[in-house]
Short mmCIF file of C-alpha atoms in Angstrom, two decimals:
data_model
loop_
_atom_site.label_atom_id
_atom_site.label_comp_id
_atom_site.label_asym_id
_atom_site.label_seq_id
_atom_site.Cartn_x
_atom_site.Cartn_y
_atom_site.Cartn_z
CA MET A 791 -19.79 -59.85 59.36
CA LYS A 792 -20.18 -56.03 58.64
CA TYR A 793 -17.65 -53.73 57.46
CA LYS A 794 -17.77 -50.32 57.66
CA VAL A 795 -17.64 -48.20 53.86
CA LEU A 796 -16.83 -44.37 53.96
CA LEU A 797 -17.86 -42.56 50.75
CA ILE A 798 -15.94 -39.94 49.37
CA ASP A 799 -16.32 -37.75 46.41
CA ASP A 800 -17.18 -33.98 45.26
CA GLU A 801 -20.39 -34.31 43.36
CA PRO A 802 -22.98 -35.40 45.59
CA SER A 803 -25.18 -36.83 42.95
CA ALA A 804 -22.61 -39.25 42.69
CA LEU A 805 -22.71 -39.93 46.44
CA GLU A 806 -26.30 -39.71 46.63
CA ALA A 807 -26.11 -42.67 43.58
CA MET A 808 -23.68 -45.16 44.75
CA GLN A 809 -25.79 -44.82 48.40
CA LEU A 810 -28.71 -45.86 46.85
CA TRP A 811 -28.47 -48.13 43.71
CA ILE A 812 -25.74 -50.82 46.12
CA ASN A 813 -27.05 -52.85 48.38
CA TRP A 814 -24.80 -52.30 51.33
CA GLN A 815 -26.26 -54.38 53.24
CA GLU A 816 -26.12 -57.76 51.15
CA LEU A 817 -22.99 -57.70 50.15
CA GLY A 818 -21.92 -57.01 53.97
CA PHE A 819 -20.97 -53.55 53.90
CA GLU A 820 -22.79 -50.54 55.62
CA VAL A 821 -22.05 -47.15 54.62
CA CYS A 822 -20.58 -44.96 57.80
CA GLY A 823 -19.68 -41.64 56.83
CA THR A 824 -19.59 -39.48 52.80
CA SER A 825 -16.97 -36.65 52.60
CA SER A 826 -16.37 -34.48 49.38
CA ASN A 827 -13.13 -34.15 49.71
CA GLY A 828 -10.02 -35.43 50.37
CA LYS A 829 -9.05 -33.55 53.36
CA GLU A 830 -11.99 -34.19 55.77
CA GLY A 831 -12.23 -37.56 53.98
CA LEU A 832 -8.87 -37.50 56.12
CA GLU A 833 -10.43 -36.81 58.86
CA LEU A 834 -13.23 -39.22 58.58
CA MET A 835 -10.81 -42.20 58.55
CA LYS A 836 -9.71 -41.24 61.99
CA GLN A 837 -13.26 -40.57 63.74
CA LEU A 838 -15.23 -43.10 62.01
CA GLU A 839 -12.52 -46.64 61.08
CA PRO A 840 -13.73 -47.77 58.20
CA ASP A 841 -12.46 -50.70 56.09
CA LEU A 842 -12.65 -49.74 53.63
CA VAL A 843 -13.10 -45.94 51.85
CA ILE A 844 -14.34 -45.47 47.73
CA THR A 845 -12.98 -42.49 47.05
CA ASP A 846 -13.26 -39.93 43.60
CA VAL A 847 -9.60 -38.74 42.54
CA ASN A 848 -10.54 -35.05 41.36
CA MET A 849 -11.70 -32.75 44.44
CA PRO A 850 -11.15 -29.62 45.70
CA LEU A 851 -8.49 -28.94 48.37
CA MET A 852 -6.97 -32.53 48.54
CA ASN A 853 -7.76 -35.45 45.33
CA GLY A 854 -7.97 -39.03 46.92
CA LEU A 855 -4.54 -40.70 46.20
CA GLU A 856 -3.25 -37.72 47.80
CA MET A 857 -5.81 -38.62 50.54
CA VAL A 858 -4.49 -42.58 50.10
CA ALA A 859 -1.02 -41.22 50.41
CA ALA A 860 -1.72 -39.05 53.45
CA TRP A 861 -2.81 -42.03 55.15
CA GLN A 862 -0.59 -44.81 54.84
CA GLN A 863 2.24 -42.40 55.53
CA ALA A 864 0.22 -42.01 59.11
CA GLU A 865 0.33 -45.90 59.63
CA ILE A 866 -2.87 -45.11 61.73
CA LYS A 867 -4.85 -48.47 61.28
CA GLU A 868 -4.72 -50.35 57.72
CA ILE A 869 -8.33 -49.61 55.06
CA LYS A 870 -8.67 -51.37 51.75
CA PHE A 871 -9.06 -48.15 49.18
CA ALA A 872 -11.33 -48.34 46.24
CA ILE A 873 -10.87 -45.78 43.39
CA LEU A 874 -13.34 -43.93 41.91
CA SER A 875 -13.08 -42.29 38.29
CA GLY A 876 -15.21 -40.81 35.53
CA TYR A 877 -11.48 -40.83 33.52
CA SER A 878 -10.04 -43.78 32.32
CA GLU A 879 -6.30 -42.69 32.13
CA PHE A 880 -4.71 -45.39 32.79
CA GLU A 881 -1.96 -42.34 35.40
CA TYR A 882 -4.58 -42.43 37.75
CA ALA A 883 -4.54 -46.33 37.43
CA LYS A 884 -1.00 -46.54 37.74
CA THR A 885 -0.28 -44.10 40.65
CA ALA A 886 -3.32 -45.98 42.59
CA ILE A 887 -1.23 -49.72 42.33
CA HIS A 888 1.78 -47.39 43.46
CA TYR A 889 -0.13 -47.22 46.36
CA GLY A 890 -1.49 -51.00 46.48
CA ILE A 891 -4.93 -50.00 45.75
CA ASN A 892 -6.01 -52.58 43.42
CA HIS A 893 -9.69 -51.75 42.92
CA TYR A 894 -10.74 -49.21 40.61
CA LEU A 895 -14.30 -48.16 39.78
CA MET A 896 -15.33 -46.31 36.52
CA LYS A 897 -17.67 -43.48 36.63
CA PRO A 898 -20.69 -43.75 36.44
CA VAL A 899 -21.33 -46.59 38.80
CA PHE A 900 -23.55 -49.38 37.24
CA PRO A 901 -24.60 -51.27 40.92
CA GLU A 902 -24.18 -54.73 38.96
CA GLU A 903 -19.59 -54.07 38.40
CA ALA A 904 -19.85 -52.16 42.50
CA ALA A 905 -21.29 -55.38 43.66
CA GLU A 906 -18.73 -57.57 41.66
CA GLU A 907 -15.73 -55.37 42.99
CA LEU A 908 -17.56 -55.01 46.81
CA LEU A 909 -18.08 -59.02 46.45
CA GLU A 910 -14.29 -59.34 46.30
CA ILE A 911 -13.55 -56.60 48.96
CA TYR A 912 -15.64 -58.23 51.50
CA GLN A 913 -14.02 -61.43 50.51
CA GLU A 914 -10.44 -59.82 51.06
CA LEU A 915 -11.21 -58.64 54.36
CA GLU A 916 -12.65 -61.84 55.33
CA GLN A 917 -10.01 -63.75 54.65
CA GLU A 918 -7.67 -60.81 56.69
CA ALA A 919 -9.74 -60.92 59.89
CA GLN A 920 -9.09 -64.60 59.42
CA LYS A 921 -5.22 -64.11 59.49
CA ARG A 922 -5.87 -61.78 62.13
CA SER A 923 -7.82 -64.21 64.52
CA LEU A 924 -5.09 -67.12 63.49
CA ASN A 925 -1.86 -64.72 64.49
CA GLN A 926 -3.64 -63.26 67.73
CA ILE A 927 -4.41 -67.66 68.57
CA ALA A 928 -1.18 -68.32 68.06
CA SER A 929 0.64 -65.65 70.26
CA LEU A 930 -1.20 -66.53 72.78
CA GLU A 931 0.12 -70.43 73.13
#
């Protein structure tokens, strides 16, 4: 199964690099869209319904963590989030953990490191999909 991923970063070069250097298809993902800020990212999440959002932390208008918080409060659809940051500051990681985000990519993104993290996320998405289908079967009986 292919999972949809939305990439959000205010640096055009970072967005381009993620799209070009990561073999999304091979990892079980397809990029369904990109955005340059958290406000637009929220709108795209409603429209595109991605399974995974990889977002930068520091962005104009609304930062990545504020965007995640807003999405989780709205309780529209469960989405996996991975934080992308050029800052190895513990505060970001601590805040991300508070929002249930346990995937954290450092900039610059190296394809091998990103692939490892994405494989882990893919496996989590697969396990959740299996649980949902088992729950649906169980509720029919």
